[in-house]
Amino acid sequence: MSNTNRFNIESLGASGYKSPLQLSTVKGDHIFNFVSETDRLVFDLSMDYYNQCLNDGEEPVCMEKAGPRQDIFFDTKNTTAAIVTCGGLCPGINNVIRGLVMALHYFYGVKKIIGIPYGYEGLNPEKGHELIELTPEKVKDIHQFGGTFLGSSRGAQDVSVMVDTLQDNMVDMLFAIGGDGTLKGVNALGDEISKRNANISVVGIPKTIDNDIDLIDESFGFETAFDVASPILRDAHNEATGAYNGISIIKLMGRDSGFIAASASLAMPVVNFVLIPEMDFALDGEGGFLKVLEERLSQKKHAVIVVAEGAGQQLFKDKKVVTDASGNVQHQDIGVFLKEKISEHFKGKTPVTIKYIDPSYIIRCAPANSRDSVYCSRLAYHAVHGAMAGKTKCVVSKVNNRYVYVPISEVTKKRKKIDLEEEFWFSVLQSTGQPFSLG
């Protein structure tokens, strides 16, 4: 695939129906216009790339603009949709479920919407989970609560069995809310559906509290996560300053990427050290973390340390690699480890009071804040518009602050991580005052 069409979206075929949405095709009539199939948005907005395209005489790499199409693939009166939520919990899942149901029912008149219980397990009849009928009445209040109305699970199921279940229930479109593993599962379902020449659209809504899905601006729930974490950091700071040489250690979620830890520390600038998976740091030695912490206590008599769950894994010797049902490496507990090492370091030298706080599971079960609620609804609406147009094996997301459809294969190539040379991390270092050389 050439560079210019790497973001092309697969389609089930020609669109044979007119959209029931009463939208416009004329500019200036104050009615929202249908989005054309040819509407594209440039991916790389840098001047360097612009000049490169001019010099080479090539079209820039573009993404397909999300939104309602005038011509759609499905006959909306005879369409069955299904929704599944997979992986770990995250603020906003219920908002997305609600948005999907409302858009399907009220925008397009879809009469049958199926909820798949407990993740991909719900598509395996052997697990014994009964499918749920979703209606606007059932989901109208679920956005007020965290977690997932449908239940979730980790781990893969037999792809062929799952497609059998979709076909047995005459499902025309499946919306999957999940992270990297879930989206790879969606792609596998799409491949199997293609092999069978079946007309089932599969669309992903990227969900990861860690904000580590590549290419997209931000995953839903992420902002709520560091919003909820911020007052916890404030209280941890109060705890630390309330004791002579008080140390508060707060472990936040972030298996491979430290976005929550970094963003929460920027939002509540009382943090003195942020330790993330993207940085390697030593504990001992002249430039080691313990020495720097010692200097901090001698000057200020307290310290607040935020550590992402995946940070410092290089410090564990001879650790065994253990994975969860989704294939994610289960990391050693860096928070407890740090507490023990700090306590050992100061024992017999300097009296310290250490408080360790792990609010991770409280944060991920919180209801979405206002900004995330808006984001979730808009993602849901765009996902429905895309599926109705017959688009498949894609995710709806925001890139360069615009809503687009992106092939799942592109967003699952690698995880998004903090670039230690970018301005975002520099802002964190400026906020905390931790040495640039640490890590």
XYZ file of C-alpha atoms in Angstrom:
439
model
C 0.000 0.000 0.000
C 1.426 3.373 -0.974
C 1.796 6.139 1.548
C -1.028 8.178 -0.011
C -3.744 5.579 0.584
C -2.632 4.042 3.895
C -5.712 5.600 5.518
C -8.273 4.371 2.981
C -11.316 2.843 4.683
C -12.718 -0.511 3.580
C -16.356 -0.566 2.501
C -18.949 -3.316 2.255
C -19.972 -2.106 -1.190
C -21.983 0.456 -3.100
C -24.496 2.541 -1.176
C -28.007 1.785 -2.429
C -30.164 3.702 0.045
C -30.803 7.350 0.844
C -30.156 8.548 4.359
C -33.280 9.280 6.422
C -31.487 12.309 7.901
C -32.964 15.575 6.651
C -29.666 17.297 6.008
C -28.489 19.679 3.288
C -26.163 19.596 0.291
C -26.104 23.381 -0.126
C -23.757 25.782 1.606
C -25.268 28.812 3.328
C -28.746 27.498 4.168
C -27.922 27.124 7.878
C -28.527 23.354 7.801
C -25.703 20.878 8.394
C -24.449 19.371 5.137
C -23.923 15.708 4.389
C -20.258 14.760 4.332
C -19.028 13.746 0.898
C -17.131 10.510 0.349
C -14.340 12.613 -1.141
C -13.945 14.870 1.913
C -10.424 14.363 3.231
C -8.294 15.991 5.931
C -4.501 16.263 5.716
C -2.768 14.072 8.302
C 0.597 15.834 8.704
C 0.067 19.581 9.179
C 3.742 20.567 9.360
C 5.244 23.087 6.939
C 8.092 20.669 6.214
C 5.630 18.066 4.942
C 3.709 20.685 2.959
C 6.898 21.774 1.200
C 7.896 18.159 0.605
C 4.582 17.475 -1.162
C 5.001 20.627 -3.260
C 8.540 19.676 -4.268
C 7.654 16.058 -5.052
C 4.382 16.906 -6.783
C 2.520 14.392 -4.637
C -0.829 14.572 -2.899
C -0.526 14.708 0.892
C -1.520 11.735 3.022
C -5.132 12.317 4.049
C -7.761 10.824 6.340
C -11.440 10.353 5.608
C -13.652 12.945 7.282
C -16.234 11.447 9.631
C -19.911 12.300 9.451
C -23.295 11.419 7.903
C -23.418 10.386 4.248
C -26.327 11.106 1.906
C -26.076 7.638 0.372
C -25.887 4.752 2.833
C -25.348 1.016 2.552
C -28.014 -0.332 4.898
C -31.798 -0.285 4.733
C -32.306 1.323 8.132
C -35.789 -0.155 8.721
C -34.372 -3.678 8.468
C -31.046 -3.179 10.247
C -29.859 -4.915 13.423
C -26.986 -3.400 15.374
C -24.903 -4.844 18.215
C -22.650 -3.225 20.816
C -19.849 -4.840 22.836
C -17.470 -3.422 25.471
C -14.164 -5.157 26.173
C -11.063 -4.828 28.361
C -10.538 -2.714 31.454
C -13.015 -0.141 32.693
C -12.722 3.500 31.750
C -14.813 6.642 32.334
C -17.261 7.278 29.516
C -18.073 3.746 28.315
C -21.725 4.124 29.288
C -21.858 7.501 27.532
C -20.711 5.845 24.304
C -23.238 2.995 24.683
C -26.024 5.515 25.261
C -24.901 7.653 22.320
C -24.850 4.650 19.982
C -28.328 3.496 21.000
C -29.844 6.968 20.729
C -28.251 7.634 17.333
C -29.285 4.272 15.917
C -32.856 4.578 17.201
C -33.644 8.263 16.712
C -31.427 9.239 13.761
C -31.854 6.129 11.626
C -34.929 4.374 13.022
C -33.122 1.129 13.845
C -35.586 -1.039 15.762
C -33.316 -3.817 16.982
C -30.156 -3.100 18.972
C -28.396 -5.945 20.773
C -26.081 -5.586 23.754
C -23.316 -8.200 23.906
C -22.705 -9.019 27.610
C -19.232 -9.367 29.126
C -17.081 -8.536 26.143
C -16.267 -11.018 23.424
C -17.354 -13.800 25.805
C -20.910 -12.749 24.995
C -20.380 -13.808 21.376
C -19.447 -17.332 22.468
C -22.653 -19.304 23.249
C -20.660 -21.767 25.384
C -20.136 -19.019 27.982
C -23.875 -18.915 28.617
C -24.319 -15.126 28.542
C -27.695 -14.049 27.152
C -27.822 -11.184 24.672
C -29.530 -8.009 25.873
C -32.067 -5.942 23.944
C -31.074 -2.280 24.148
C -33.655 0.510 23.937
C -33.503 4.254 24.607
C -35.523 3.680 27.771
C -32.991 1.162 29.108
C -29.942 3.344 28.490
C -31.299 6.863 29.063
C -29.645 7.283 32.492
C -26.548 5.075 32.261
C -24.254 8.009 31.420
C -24.519 9.119 35.039
C -22.593 6.070 36.206
C -19.092 4.707 35.666
C -18.208 1.203 34.574
C -20.027 -0.507 31.725
C -23.742 -1.272 31.553
C -22.969 -4.299 29.371
C -20.152 -5.784 31.445
C -16.681 -6.502 30.123
C -14.021 -9.183 29.976
C -10.483 -9.703 28.767
C -9.166 -12.296 26.362
C -9.921 -13.558 22.876
C -12.651 -15.929 21.734
C -12.787 -18.078 18.616
C -13.315 -15.652 15.725
C -15.333 -18.123 13.680
C -17.689 -18.786 16.599
C -18.168 -15.048 17.155
C -19.054 -14.426 13.510
C -21.451 -17.394 13.661
C -23.213 -15.678 16.567
C -23.421 -12.390 14.670
C -24.892 -14.142 11.643
C -27.281 -16.282 13.709
C -28.676 -13.068 15.224
C -28.779 -11.343 11.808
C -26.474 -8.545 13.004
C -25.659 -5.995 10.308
C -23.219 -3.826 12.253
C -21.097 -4.349 15.353
C -19.744 -1.482 17.453
C -16.819 -2.534 19.646
C -15.642 -0.258 22.459
C -12.144 -1.214 23.550
C -8.406 -0.776 23.396
C -5.571 -2.275 21.386
C -6.502 -5.930 21.898
C -10.199 -5.298 21.316
C -9.504 -3.427 18.094
C -7.256 -6.203 16.803
C -10.178 -8.521 17.549
C -12.480 -6.271 15.517
C -10.079 -6.492 12.586
C -10.002 -10.279 12.866
C -13.810 -10.352 12.872
C -13.790 -8.144 9.774
C -11.400 -10.491 7.998
C -13.579 -13.519 8.785
C -16.708 -11.648 7.674
C -14.984 -10.801 4.366
C -14.061 -14.451 3.826
C -17.722 -15.363 4.175
C -18.792 -12.546 1.834
C -21.114 -11.358 4.582
C -22.341 -7.778 4.833
C -21.549 -6.936 8.452
C -19.877 -3.642 9.283
C -17.464 -3.668 12.229
C -16.500 -0.304 13.732
C -14.309 0.394 16.759
C -14.504 3.221 19.290
C -11.005 3.450 20.832
C -11.039 3.050 24.610
C -7.949 3.143 26.780
C -7.636 5.046 30.009
C -3.863 5.227 29.413
C -4.352 7.270 26.201
C -1.857 4.998 24.435
C -3.639 4.340 21.117
C -1.414 5.553 18.307
C -2.238 8.408 15.897
C -5.375 9.696 17.644
C -5.408 12.934 19.643
C -6.876 11.477 22.802
C -8.928 8.488 23.888
C -12.193 9.080 25.724
C -12.070 8.812 29.517
C -8.461 9.922 29.687
C -9.289 13.494 30.636
C -11.694 12.321 33.346
C -8.969 10.042 34.683
C -6.469 12.798 35.365
C -9.302 15.128 36.417
C -10.290 12.658 39.158
C -6.638 12.063 40.045
C -5.857 15.755 40.532
C -7.578 16.284 43.915
C -5.994 13.046 45.125
C -2.595 14.579 44.391
C -3.649 17.723 46.255
C -4.572 15.676 49.319
C -1.374 13.649 49.043
C 0.554 16.917 49.099
C -1.311 17.963 52.249
C -0.385 14.631 53.803
C 3.283 15.042 52.904
C 3.562 18.604 54.213
C 1.867 17.568 57.446
C 4.901 15.589 58.580
C 8.605 16.377 58.920
C 10.259 14.812 55.854
C 6.862 13.595 54.720
C 6.794 11.623 51.476
C 3.634 10.780 49.530
C 3.832 8.191 46.742
C 0.836 8.013 44.406
C 0.655 5.218 41.845
C -1.521 5.990 38.826
C -2.497 3.863 35.836
C -0.164 3.748 32.846
C 1.051 0.312 31.837
C 3.254 1.392 28.934
C 2.606 5.130 28.680
C 2.721 7.786 31.374
C 0.093 10.230 30.107
C -2.178 10.062 33.179
C 0.691 10.538 35.635
C 2.155 13.412 33.625
C -1.161 15.161 32.939
C -2.437 14.857 36.505
C 0.832 16.321 37.766
C 0.482 19.271 35.402
C -3.148 19.777 36.400
C -2.288 19.781 40.114
C 1.212 21.317 40.270
C 2.176 20.166 43.754
C 4.098 17.145 42.481
C 7.884 17.018 42.764
C 8.687 13.828 40.841
C 6.907 12.062 37.992
C 8.201 8.618 37.061
C 6.846 7.117 33.832
C 7.452 3.965 31.730
C 9.093 5.971 28.945
C 12.065 6.892 31.167
C 14.705 4.609 32.652
C 15.999 5.822 35.962
C 18.468 4.469 38.488
C 17.728 4.347 42.192
C 21.297 4.507 43.448
C 24.377 6.522 42.580
C 25.101 10.227 42.344
C 22.390 10.940 39.767
C 20.032 8.278 41.071
C 16.501 8.935 42.257
C 17.219 8.317 45.958
C 20.030 10.876 45.994
C 17.842 13.473 44.284
C 15.026 12.741 46.745
C 17.461 13.176 49.606
C 18.397 16.628 48.287
C 14.742 17.560 47.931
C 13.972 16.640 51.557
C 16.985 18.558 52.864
C 15.658 21.702 51.166
C 11.849 21.461 51.454
C 11.221 18.790 54.143
C 8.565 17.041 52.040
C 8.144 15.371 48.617
C 5.262 14.212 46.428
C 6.056 11.396 43.990
C 3.714 10.285 41.208
C 4.607 7.006 39.556
C 2.895 5.297 36.629
C 2.231 1.585 37.146
C 4.600 0.572 34.339
C 7.507 2.770 35.436
C 10.782 1.417 36.785
C 10.298 -2.158 35.642
C 13.995 -2.294 34.781
C 14.695 -2.136 38.531
C 13.208 -5.582 39.165
C 15.820 -8.295 38.867
C 15.038 -11.764 37.493
C 11.344 -10.997 37.150
C 9.137 -13.526 35.370
C 7.038 -12.287 32.449
C 3.373 -12.884 33.270
C 0.536 -11.774 30.996
C -3.178 -11.257 31.568
C -5.969 -12.715 29.432
C -5.518 -9.927 26.892
C -1.799 -10.643 26.519
C -0.713 -7.525 28.422
C 2.416 -7.920 30.549
C 1.520 -7.753 34.235
C 4.048 -5.422 35.791
C 5.632 -5.656 39.197
C 4.233 -3.230 41.786
C 6.527 -0.236 41.440
C 4.647 1.733 44.102
C 5.248 -0.733 46.918
C 8.786 -1.307 45.640
C 9.590 2.417 45.800
C 8.143 2.727 49.287
C 10.357 -0.131 50.507
C 13.503 1.174 48.802
C 12.989 4.721 50.086
C 12.404 3.427 53.596
C 15.577 1.310 53.445
C 17.613 4.220 52.085
C 16.722 6.632 54.900
C 16.644 4.089 57.725
C 19.134 5.007 60.441
C 20.061 8.261 58.653
C 17.061 10.546 58.338
C 13.574 10.095 59.841
C 10.917 10.034 57.089
C 7.148 9.457 57.033
C 5.960 7.669 53.896
C 2.354 7.424 52.709
C 1.511 5.197 49.746
C -1.715 5.770 47.781
C -3.088 3.662 44.898
C -6.409 5.143 43.629
C -6.301 3.410 40.222
C -9.519 1.394 40.436
C -11.458 4.326 41.874
C -10.341 6.520 38.981
C -11.205 4.104 36.193
C -14.734 3.527 37.540
C -15.617 7.240 37.780
C -18.381 8.669 35.566
C -17.184 10.845 32.692
C -16.744 14.564 33.286
C -18.524 17.116 31.082
C -15.806 17.380 28.442
C -15.467 13.603 28.113
C -19.263 13.269 27.976
C -19.359 15.585 24.953
C -16.508 13.655 23.323
C -18.160 10.269 23.914
C -21.455 11.374 22.366
C -19.751 12.752 19.271
C -17.650 9.606 18.835
C -20.811 7.491 19.077
C -22.676 9.569 16.490
C -19.792 9.451 14.013
C -19.412 5.698 14.526
C -23.081 5.179 13.623
C -22.820 7.406 10.530
C -19.778 5.445 9.360
C -21.350 2.038 9.890
C -24.544 3.094 8.113
C -22.437 4.055 5.077
C -20.988 0.531 5.040
C -17.565 1.426 6.357
C -15.825 -1.406 8.150
C -12.629 -2.385 9.984
C -12.149 1.221 11.069
C -12.212 3.344 14.202
C -13.748 6.752 14.670
C -11.437 9.184 16.388
C -10.195 12.734 16.561
C -6.933 13.549 14.744
C -5.637 17.127 14.582
C -8.837 18.079 16.438
C -11.078 16.831 13.584
C -13.239 13.697 13.546
C -12.051 11.088 11.061
C -12.268 7.391 10.227
C -8.972 5.516 10.518
C -8.232 1.889 9.533
C -7.818 -0.290 12.624
C -4.620 -1.690 11.119
C -3.021 1.770 11.374
C -3.847 2.550 15.017
C -2.760 -0.878 16.290
C 0.757 -0.910 14.814
C 2.313 0.478 17.996
C 1.413 2.144 21.281
C 1.520 5.891 21.691
C 4.111 7.026 24.225
C 5.366 10.286 25.683
C 8.294 11.662 23.694
C 10.815 12.783 26.300
C 12.154 15.404 23.880
C 8.745 16.962 23.163
C 7.336 20.098 24.819
C 4.705 18.159 26.811
C 7.299 16.326 28.895
C 9.353 19.520 29.161
C 6.262 21.159 30.692
C 6.057 18.385 33.271
C 9.724 18.853 34.188
C 9.209 22.599 34.507
C 6.156 22.057 36.730
C 7.809 19.527 39.053
C 11.360 20.887 39.083
C 12.788 17.376 38.885
C 16.225 17.208 37.219
C 16.159 16.938 33.421
C 18.833 14.265 33.671
C 16.750 11.920 35.860
C 16.054 9.041 33.510
